[in-house]
Coordinates of N, CA and C in Angstrom, one line a residue:
Chain Z
G1 N -18.3 73.2 179.3 CA -17.5 73.8 178.2 C -18.0 75.2 178.3
A2 N -17.4 76.1 177.9 CA -18.3 77.6 177.7 C -18.6 77.9 176.2
G3 N -18.1 77.4 175.4 CA -18.7 77.1 173.9 C -18.8 76.1 173.1
V4 N -19.4 76.1 171.8 CA -19.2 75.1 170.9 C -17.9 74.8 170.3
S5 N -17.1 73.4 170.7 CA -16.1 72.7 170.1 C -16.1 72.1 168.9
Q6 N -15.5 72.1 168.1 CA -15.3 71.3 167.0 C -13.9 70.6 166.9
S7 N -13.8 69.4 166.5 CA -12.5 68.9 166.3 C -12.6 67.6 165.0
P8 N -11.5 67.4 164.5 CA -10.1 68.5 164.6 C -10.2 69.8 164.0
S9 N -9.5 70.8 164.2 CA -9.6 71.9 164.2 C -9.0 72.1 162.3
N10 N -8.3 70.9 161.9 CA -7.5 70.9 161.1 C -7.6 69.8 160.3
K11 N -7.5 69.2 159.2 CA -7.7 68.0 158.5 C -7.1 67.9 157.0
V12 N -6.1 67.1 156.8 CA -5.9 67.1 155.6 C -6.0 65.3 154.8
T13 N -6.6 65.3 154.2 CA -6.7 64.1 153.9 C -6.4 63.9 152.0
E14 N -6.8 62.8 151.9 CA -6.2 62.1 150.4 C -7.6 62.0 150.0
K15 N -7.8 62.2 148.5 CA -9.2 62.0 147.6 C -9.4 60.5 147.8
G16 N -10.5 60.4 148.1 CA -11.1 59.2 148.0 C -11.3 58.4 149.7
K17 N -10.5 59.2 150.6 CA -10.3 58.5 151.9 C -12.0 59.2 152.4
D18 N -12.1 58.7 153.6 CA -13.3 59.6 154.3 C -13.1 59.7 155.7
V19 N -13.9 61.0 156.3 CA -13.3 61.5 157.5 C -14.4 62.0 158.2
E20 N -14.2 62.2 159.4 CA -15.4 62.6 160.3 C -15.2 63.7 161.1
L21 N -16.0 64.4 161.0 CA -15.7 65.7 161.6 C -16.9 65.6 162.9
R22 N -16.2 66.1 164.0 CA -16.9 66.2 165.5 C -17.3 67.7 166.0
C23 N -18.5 67.4 166.5 CA -18.6 68.8 167.4 C -19.8 68.7 168.3
D24 N -19.9 69.2 169.3 CA -19.4 69.4 171.2 C -20.4 70.6 171.1
P25 N -21.8 70.5 171.1 CA -22.5 71.7 171.4 C -22.2 72.4 172.5
I26 N -23.3 73.7 173.2 CA -23.1 74.2 174.4 C -24.3 73.0 174.8
S27 N -23.8 72.6 176.4 CA -24.7 72.1 177.4 C -26.4 72.3 177.3
G28 N -27.3 71.7 176.9 CA -28.4 71.8 177.0 C -29.2 72.5 175.7
H29 N -28.2 72.8 174.9 CA -28.9 73.3 173.4 C -29.6 72.2 172.8
T30 N -30.5 72.3 172.7 CA -31.4 71.5 171.6 C -30.9 70.9 170.3
A31 N -31.3 72.5 169.4 CA -30.8 72.4 168.2 C -29.1 72.6 167.8
L32 N -28.7 71.9 166.9 CA -27.5 71.6 166.4 C -27.5 71.9 164.7
Y33 N -26.8 72.6 164.0 CA -26.6 72.7 162.8 C -25.3 72.8 161.9
W34 N -25.3 72.0 160.8 CA -24.0 72.0 160.3 C -24.0 72.9 158.9
Y35 N -23.2 73.7 158.9 CA -22.6 74.7 157.5 C -21.3 74.2 156.8
R36 N -21.2 74.8 155.9 CA -20.0 74.8 154.8 C -19.5 76.1 154.6
Q37 N -18.8 76.4 154.9 CA -17.8 77.7 154.1 C -16.7 77.7 153.3
S38 N -17.0 77.8 151.9 CA -16.0 77.6 151.2 C -15.1 78.8 151.3
L39 N -13.8 79.1 150.7 CA -13.1 80.1 150.9 C -13.4 81.5 150.2
G40 N -13.7 82.5 151.5 CA -14.6 83.7 151.0 C -15.7 83.5 150.7
Q41 N -16.4 82.8 151.0 CA -17.7 82.4 150.7 C -18.7 82.3 151.7
G42 N -19.9 82.5 151.7 CA -20.9 82.3 152.8 C -20.8 81.2 153.4
L43 N -22.0 81.3 154.0 CA -22.6 79.8 155.2 C -23.4 79.2 154.0
E44 N -22.9 77.9 153.9 CA -23.6 76.8 153.3 C -24.5 75.8 154.1
F45 N -25.5 76.0 154.2 CA -26.5 75.0 154.8 C -26.2 73.6 155.0
L46 N -26.2 72.9 156.0 CA -26.1 71.4 155.0 C -27.3 70.5 156.0
I47 N -27.1 70.8 157.5 CA -28.1 70.0 158.2 C -28.6 70.5 159.6
Y48 N -29.8 69.9 159.6 CA -30.2 70.8 161.1 C -30.7 69.7 162.0
F49 N -30.4 69.7 163.6 CA -30.7 68.4 164.3 C -31.8 69.2 165.0
Q50 N -32.8 69.0 165.8 CA -33.6 69.1 166.7 C -33.4 68.0 167.6
G51 N -32.8 67.8 168.6 CA -32.3 66.5 169.7 C -31.6 65.7 168.8
N52 N -31.9 64.3 168.7 CA -31.3 63.8 167.8 C -31.6 63.6 166.5
S53 N -33.5 63.8 165.8 CA -33.4 63.9 164.7 C -33.3 64.8 164.0
A54 N -33.1 64.9 162.6 CA -32.5 65.8 161.6 C -33.9 65.8 160.9
P55 N -35.0 67.0 161.1 CA -35.8 67.4 160.3 C -35.6 68.2 159.3
D56 N -34.2 68.8 158.8 CA -33.8 69.3 157.5 C -32.4 68.8 157.0
K57 N -32.9 67.9 156.3 CA -31.6 67.4 155.8 C -31.0 68.3 154.1
S58 N -31.5 68.8 154.1 CA -31.9 69.3 152.6 C -30.3 69.9 152.1
G59 N -29.6 70.4 152.6 CA -28.5 70.9 152.1 C -27.5 70.2 151.9
L60 N -27.5 68.8 152.3 CA -26.6 67.9 152.1 C -26.3 67.7 150.8
P61 N -24.8 68.1 150.4 CA -24.9 68.3 149.0 C -24.5 66.7 147.8
S62 N -24.7 65.7 148.9 CA -24.7 64.3 147.9 C -24.7 63.3 148.9
D63 N -25.0 61.8 148.5 CA -25.1 61.0 149.5 C -24.1 60.6 150.4
R64 N -22.8 61.3 149.7 CA -21.4 61.0 150.3 C -21.5 61.7 151.7
F65 N -22.3 62.5 151.5 CA -22.4 63.6 153.2 C -23.8 62.7 154.0
S66 N -23.2 62.7 155.8 CA -24.3 62.2 156.4 C -23.8 62.7 157.4
A67 N -24.9 62.6 158.6 CA -24.5 63.4 159.8 C -25.2 62.5 161.1
E68 N -25.3 62.4 162.2 CA -25.4 62.0 163.1 C -25.5 62.7 164.5
R69 N -26.3 62.3 165.3 CA -26.3 63.3 166.7 C -27.0 62.2 167.7
T70 N -26.3 61.9 168.7 CA -26.5 61.1 169.6 C -26.7 61.5 171.3
G71 N -27.8 61.2 172.0 CA -28.0 61.4 173.2 C -28.2 63.1 173.5
G72 N -28.5 63.6 172.1 CA -29.1 64.8 172.1 C -27.7 66.1 172.1
S73 N -26.6 65.4 172.1 CA -25.4 66.2 172.6 C -24.4 66.3 171.4
V74 N -23.5 65.4 171.0 CA -22.5 65.0 170.2 C -22.7 65.0 168.8
S75 N -22.4 65.9 167.9 CA -22.9 65.6 166.0 C -21.3 65.2 165.7
T76 N -21.8 64.1 164.6 CA -20.8 63.7 163.9 C -21.0 63.8 162.2
L77 N -20.1 64.9 161.3 CA -20.5 64.7 160.0 C -19.5 64.1 159.7
T78 N -19.9 63.0 158.5 CA -18.9 62.3 157.6 C -19.5 62.5 156.5
I79 N -17.7 62.5 155.8 CA -17.8 62.7 154.6 C -17.1 61.1 153.8
Q80 N -17.8 60.4 152.8 CA -17.4 59.4 152.3 C -16.8 59.4 150.7
R81 N -15.6 58.8 151.0 CA -15.2 59.1 149.5 C -14.4 60.8 148.9
T82 N -14.0 61.5 150.0 CA -13.6 62.9 149.9 C -13.1 63.1 148.7
Q83 N -13.7 64.5 147.9 CA -13.1 65.2 146.5 C -12.6 66.5 146.8
Q84 N -12.0 66.7 146.1 CA -11.6 68.0 146.4 C -11.8 69.1 146.4
E85 N -13.2 69.0 145.8 CA -14.2 70.4 145.8 C -14.9 70.0 147.2
D86 N -14.7 69.0 148.2 CA -15.2 69.2 149.7 C -14.3 69.9 150.4
S87 N -13.2 70.4 150.0 CA -12.2 71.4 150.8 C -13.2 72.6 151.2
A88 N -13.0 72.8 152.6 CA -13.7 73.8 153.1 C -13.5 74.1 154.7
V89 N -14.4 75.0 155.1 CA -14.5 75.1 156.3 C -15.5 74.5 156.8
Y90 N -15.9 73.9 157.9 CA -17.1 73.1 158.0 C -17.3 73.6 159.4
L91 N -18.4 74.3 159.7 CA -18.8 75.0 160.9 C -20.1 74.2 161.4
C92 N -20.2 74.1 162.6 CA -21.1 73.6 163.5 C -21.9 74.7 164.3
A93 N -23.0 74.8 164.6 CA -23.6 76.1 165.7 C -24.5 75.3 166.6
S94 N -24.6 75.3 167.4 CA -26.0 75.2 168.6 C -26.7 76.3 169.2
S95 N -28.1 76.2 168.8 CA -28.6 77.2 169.6 C -30.0 76.1 170.8
A96 N -30.4 77.3 171.9 CA -31.3 76.9 172.5 C -33.0 77.7 172.1
Q97 N -32.4 78.7 171.6 CA -33.7 79.6 170.9 C -33.5 80.0 169.9
E98 N -33.3 81.5 169.6 CA -32.7 81.5 168.1 C -31.7 82.0 168.0
T99 N -30.8 82.6 168.9 CA -29.0 82.9 168.7 C -28.5 81.4 168.1
Q100 N -27.7 81.6 167.2 CA -26.9 80.4 166.8 C -25.3 80.7 167.6
Y101 N -25.2 79.9 168.3 CA -23.8 80.2 168.8 C -22.9 78.9 167.8
F102 N -21.8 79.6 167.1 CA -20.8 78.7 166.2 C -19.4 78.6 167.0
G103 N -19.3 77.3 166.6 CA -17.6 76.3 166.9 C -16.8 77.4 165.8
P104 N -15.5 77.0 166.1 CA -14.5 77.6 165.5 C -14.3 77.1 163.9
G105 N -15.1 75.8 163.9 CA -14.8 75.2 162.5 C -13.6 74.0 162.7
T106 N -14.0 73.3 161.4 CA -12.9 72.5 161.1 C -12.4 72.4 159.8
R107 N -10.7 73.0 159.3 CA -10.6 73.5 157.8 C -10.5 72.0 157.3
L108 N -10.9 71.8 156.1 CA -10.8 70.3 155.5 C -10.4 70.6 154.4
L109 N -8.8 70.1 154.1 CA -8.2 70.2 152.8 C -8.1 68.7 152.2
V110 N -8.8 68.1 150.8 CA -8.7 67.5 150.2 C -7.8 67.3 149.1
L111 N -6.6 66.3 149.3 CA -5.4 66.5 148.3 C -5.3 65.6 147.3
Chain M
Q1 N -33.5 79.1 145.9 CA -34.1 80.3 146.1 C -33.3 81.3 147.2
Q2 N -33.0 82.3 147.1 CA -32.3 83.2 148.1 C -33.3 84.1 148.9
Q3 N -33.6 83.6 150.0 CA -34.6 84.1 150.6 C -34.2 85.2 151.5
V4 N -32.9 85.5 151.4 CA -32.1 86.7 152.5 C -31.5 87.5 151.3
K5 N -31.5 88.5 151.0 CA -30.4 89.1 150.1 C -29.6 90.3 150.8
Q6 N -28.3 90.0 150.3 CA -27.4 91.1 151.4 C -26.9 91.7 150.1
S7 N -26.3 93.0 150.5 CA -25.6 93.9 149.6 C -24.9 95.2 150.4
P8 N -23.8 95.4 150.0 CA -22.8 94.9 148.8 C -22.0 93.7 149.6
Q9 N -21.3 93.4 148.9 CA -20.5 92.0 149.2 C -19.4 91.9 149.6
S10 N -18.8 93.7 149.1 CA -17.7 93.9 150.1 C -17.9 95.6 150.4
L11 N -17.1 95.9 151.0 CA -16.9 97.4 151.1 C -16.0 97.7 151.6
I12 N -15.4 99.3 151.6 CA -14.3 99.7 152.2 C -14.6 101.1 152.5
V13 N -14.0 101.3 154.0 CA -14.9 102.5 154.6 C -13.3 102.9 155.4
Q14 N -13.5 104.3 155.1 CA -12.6 104.7 156.0 C -12.7 105.0 157.4
K15 N -11.4 104.9 158.1 CA -11.3 104.9 159.6 C -12.5 106.6 160.4
G16 N -13.3 105.9 160.8 CA -14.2 107.3 161.4 C -15.6 107.4 160.7
G17 N -15.5 106.3 159.5 CA -16.8 106.5 158.5 C -17.9 105.8 158.7
I18 N -19.1 105.6 158.4 CA -20.2 104.9 158.5 C -20.0 104.0 157.7
S19 N -20.1 102.8 157.9 CA -20.4 101.5 157.2 C -22.0 101.1 157.4
I20 N -22.2 100.6 156.3 CA -24.0 100.2 155.6 C -24.3 98.7 154.9
I21 N -24.6 97.9 155.6 CA -25.1 97.1 155.4 C -26.6 96.6 155.0
N22 N -27.1 96.4 153.8 CA -28.3 96.2 153.3 C -28.8 94.5 153.1
C23 N -29.8 94.2 153.8 CA -30.4 93.1 153.5 C -32.0 92.9 153.5
A24 N -32.6 92.3 152.6 CA -33.8 92.2 152.1 C -34.6 90.7 152.3
Y25 N -35.5 90.5 152.7 CA -36.2 89.0 153.0 C -37.3 89.2 152.3
E26 N -37.6 87.9 152.0 CA -39.1 87.7 151.3 C -40.5 87.0 152.2
N27 N -39.7 86.3 153.2 CA -41.1 85.4 153.7 C -41.4 86.6 155.0
T28 N -42.5 86.6 155.3 CA -43.0 87.8 156.1 C -43.4 86.9 157.3
A29 N -42.9 85.4 157.3 CA -43.2 85.0 158.7 C -41.8 84.7 159.6
F30 N -40.6 85.4 158.9 CA -39.8 85.7 159.8 C -40.3 86.8 160.8
D31 N -39.6 86.2 162.3 CA -39.9 86.8 163.5 C -38.1 87.4 163.9
Y32 N -37.5 87.4 163.6 CA -35.9 87.4 164.3 C -35.0 87.8 163.1
F33 N -34.4 89.0 163.2 CA -33.6 89.3 162.2 C -31.8 89.5 163.1
P34 N -31.2 88.7 162.8 CA -29.7 88.9 163.6 C -28.6 89.3 162.7
W35 N -27.6 89.8 162.9 CA -26.5 90.0 162.5 C -25.0 89.5 163.4
Y36 N -24.6 88.8 162.2 CA -23.3 88.1 162.6 C -22.0 88.6 162.7
Q37 N -20.9 88.4 163.0 CA -19.5 89.2 162.6 C -18.5 88.0 162.8
Q38 N -17.6 87.8 161.7 CA -17.0 86.7 161.4 C -15.9 87.4 161.4
F39 N -14.6 86.8 162.2 CA -13.3 87.5 162.1 C -12.2 86.2 161.1
P40 N -11.4 86.5 160.6 CA -10.7 85.0 159.5 C -10.5 84.4 160.7
G41 N -10.1 83.1 160.3 CA -10.3 82.0 161.3 C -10.8 81.6 162.1
K42 N -12.3 82.2 162.5 CA -13.1 82.0 163.5 C -14.5 81.9 163.2
G43 N -15.3 81.4 164.2 CA -16.9 81.2 163.5 C -17.5 82.3 163.4
P44 N -18.5 82.6 163.0 CA -19.7 83.9 163.1 C -20.0 84.2 164.8
A45 N -20.4 85.3 165.0 CA -21.1 85.6 166.8 C -22.0 86.6 166.2
L46 N -22.9 86.5 167.2 CA -23.8 87.3 167.3 C -23.4 88.6 167.7
L47 N -23.6 89.7 166.6 CA -23.3 90.9 166.8 C -24.6 92.1 167.5
I48 N -25.6 91.7 166.9 CA -26.9 92.8 167.5 C -28.5 92.1 166.6
A49 N -29.0 91.8 167.2 CA -30.4 91.5 166.4 C -31.8 92.2 167.2
I50 N -32.7 92.1 166.1 CA -33.6 93.0 166.3 C -35.1 92.1 166.0
R51 N -36.1 92.3 166.5 CA -37.3 91.8 166.2 C -38.3 93.0 165.6
P52 N -39.4 92.2 164.5 CA -40.3 93.3 163.7 C -41.0 94.1 164.4
D53 N -40.9 94.3 165.9 CA -42.0 94.8 166.4 C -41.4 96.2 166.7
V54 N -40.1 96.3 166.2 CA -39.3 97.8 166.9 C -38.8 98.1 165.4
S55 N -38.3 99.5 164.9 CA -38.1 100.2 163.7 C -36.4 100.3 163.9
E56 N -36.1 100.0 164.9 CA -34.4 100.6 165.4 C -33.6 100.1 166.3
K57 N -32.8 99.7 166.7 CA -31.9 99.0 167.8 C -30.5 99.4 167.7
K58 N -30.1 99.9 168.8 CA -28.8 100.3 168.9 C -28.3 99.6 170.0
E59 N -26.9 99.6 169.6 CA -25.8 99.0 170.8 C -24.4 99.7 170.5
G60 N -24.4 100.6 171.3 CA -23.1 101.0 171.2 C -23.0 101.8 169.6
R61 N -21.6 101.6 169.2 CA -21.9 101.9 167.5 C -22.2 101.2 166.6
F62 N -23.3 100.1 167.3 CA -23.9 99.4 165.8 C -25.3 99.6 166.1
T63 N -26.3 99.6 164.8 CA -27.7 100.2 164.7 C -28.0 99.4 163.9
I64 N -29.4 98.6 164.5 CA -29.8 97.8 163.1 C -31.3 98.6 162.7
S65 N -31.6 99.0 161.6 CA -32.8 99.7 161.4 C -33.5 98.8 160.4
F66 N -35.1 98.6 160.7 CA -35.5 97.7 160.0 C -37.2 98.4 159.6
N67 N -37.1 97.8 158.4 CA -38.5 98.9 157.5 C -39.1 97.3 157.3
K68 N -40.6 96.9 158.3 CA -41.1 95.8 157.9 C -41.8 96.0 156.7
S69 N -42.6 97.4 156.4 CA -43.1 97.1 155.0 C -42.4 97.0 153.9
A70 N -41.5 97.4 153.9 CA -40.1 97.3 152.6 C -39.5 96.1 152.8
K71 N -39.7 94.9 153.9 CA -39.1 94.1 154.1 C -37.8 93.9 153.6
Q72 N -37.0 94.6 154.6 CA -35.6 95.3 154.4 C -35.3 95.9 155.5
F73 N -33.8 95.7 156.1 CA -33.2 96.0 157.3 C -31.8 96.1 157.0
S74 N -31.2 97.1 157.8 CA -29.7 97.1 157.8 C -28.6 97.3 158.7
L75 N -27.8 97.0 158.5 CA -26.6 97.6 159.9 C -25.9 98.6 159.6
H76 N -25.7 99.5 160.5 CA -24.8 100.5 160.3 C -23.9 100.5 161.3
I77 N -22.7 100.7 161.2 CA -21.6 101.1 161.8 C -21.1 102.2 162.0
M78 N -21.3 102.9 163.1 CA -20.9 104.4 163.2 C -19.5 104.3 163.7
D79 N -18.4 105.4 163.4 CA -17.2 105.6 163.7 C -16.9 104.6 163.6
S80 N -16.4 103.9 162.4 CA -15.9 102.5 161.8 C -14.5 102.8 161.9
Q81 N -13.8 101.3 163.2 CA -12.7 101.3 163.4 C -12.1 100.4 162.5
P82 N -10.6 100.0 162.2 CA -9.9 99.1 162.0 C -10.5 97.3 162.1
G83 N -10.3 97.7 163.5 CA -10.8 96.1 164.2 C -12.2 96.1 164.1
D84 N -13.2 96.9 163.2 CA -14.3 96.3 162.9 C -14.5 95.4 161.5
S85 N -12.9 95.7 160.8 CA -12.9 94.8 159.6 C -13.3 92.9 159.5
A86 N -14.1 92.8 159.0 CA -14.7 91.5 159.1 C -15.6 90.9 158.1
T87 N -16.1 89.8 158.3 CA -17.2 89.7 157.7 C -18.5 89.5 158.2
Y88 N -19.8 90.0 158.0 CA -20.8 90.3 158.3 C -22.0 89.7 157.6
F89 N -22.8 88.7 158.5 CA -23.8 88.0 157.9 C -25.1 88.7 158.3
C90 N -26.3 89.1 157.4 CA -27.3 88.9 158.2 C -28.1 87.7 158.1
A91 N -29.1 87.6 158.7 CA -30.2 86.3 159.2 C -31.5 86.7 158.9
A92 N -32.1 85.7 158.8 CA -33.9 86.1 159.3 C -34.1 84.4 159.9
S93 N -35.1 84.7 160.4 CA -35.5 83.5 161.3 C -36.7 83.0 162.0
R94 N -37.4 82.0 161.7 CA -38.7 81.5 162.5 C -38.5 80.4 163.4
G95 N -38.6 80.4 164.9 CA -38.4 78.9 165.3 C -37.0 79.0 165.0
Q96 N -36.6 77.6 164.8 CA -35.3 77.0 164.8 C -34.5 76.9 163.3
K97 N -35.4 78.0 162.2 CA -35.1 77.6 161.1 C -34.4 79.2 160.6
V98 N -33.1 79.4 160.5 CA -32.6 80.5 159.9 C -32.0 80.3 158.9
T99 N -32.3 82.1 157.9 CA -31.7 81.8 156.6 C -30.6 82.9 156.5
F100 N -29.3 82.4 156.3 CA -28.6 83.7 156.2 C -28.3 84.3 154.9
G101 N -27.8 85.9 155.1 CA -27.3 86.3 153.6 C -26.0 85.7 153.5
I102 N -25.3 86.3 152.3 CA -24.2 85.8 151.6 C -23.1 86.4 152.4
G103 N -23.3 87.6 152.6 CA -22.2 87.9 153.8 C -21.5 89.4 153.2
T104 N -21.0 90.2 153.6 CA -20.1 91.5 153.6 C -19.0 91.3 154.0
K105 N -17.9 91.6 153.2 CA -16.6 91.7 153.7 C -16.6 93.2 153.7
L106 N -15.9 93.4 155.1 CA -15.6 95.1 155.4 C -14.5 95.2 155.8
Q107 N -13.9 96.1 155.2 CA -12.3 96.4 155.2 C -12.7 97.9 155.5
V108 N -11.9 98.7 156.9 CA -11.6 99.7 157.1 C -10.2 100.1 157.7
I109 N -10.1 101.1 156.5 CA -8.6 101.6 156.3 C -8.5 102.5 157.1
P110 N -7.1 102.6 157.7 CA -6.6 104.2 158.5 C -6.9 105.3 157.9

């Protein structure tokens, strides 16, 4: 693949449901990042993976949020018992060195 | 703690004018300073970047000015065009640890 891909591109869910967001990084990129961007806002750091391990989970807003990365490639971000304040665009980025390459994001709407 | 402070948060510039966005950082360990450009509905994309051993880098109409002693850097967009209308994020990093500014929404009006 040419770039970072994310799925789904849009997700509408009901309050209280669990959602899984997927990120496919650029092949060979060892670092993977998740960010949250609320409407018109900046990039809120959530979690960073180096390979399969997550040395920095400091941005996860609550224990309802978790993420994993398998095989040093695909990552999933899981939000349990979604709340309306979780509505945002969730961006994934990968990098080999300093430059981050972002995916198009998943737009999550919690009703 | 906001380690990278970006201003202004919004900017309106006339076509052909110069757009200037400023950032200041605190951590002197940062060694890479990129700017990202984000269009509505898209993820951010690298626009231009600089390392602290140079004071200026120019790519086309885009220039980064870097002041190491003041711990400040800025993005200048010369001859701004309506197609430059986007949100711009500065960032500072060391290794894989990246800190982003809050973003500047630029609108270039005809």
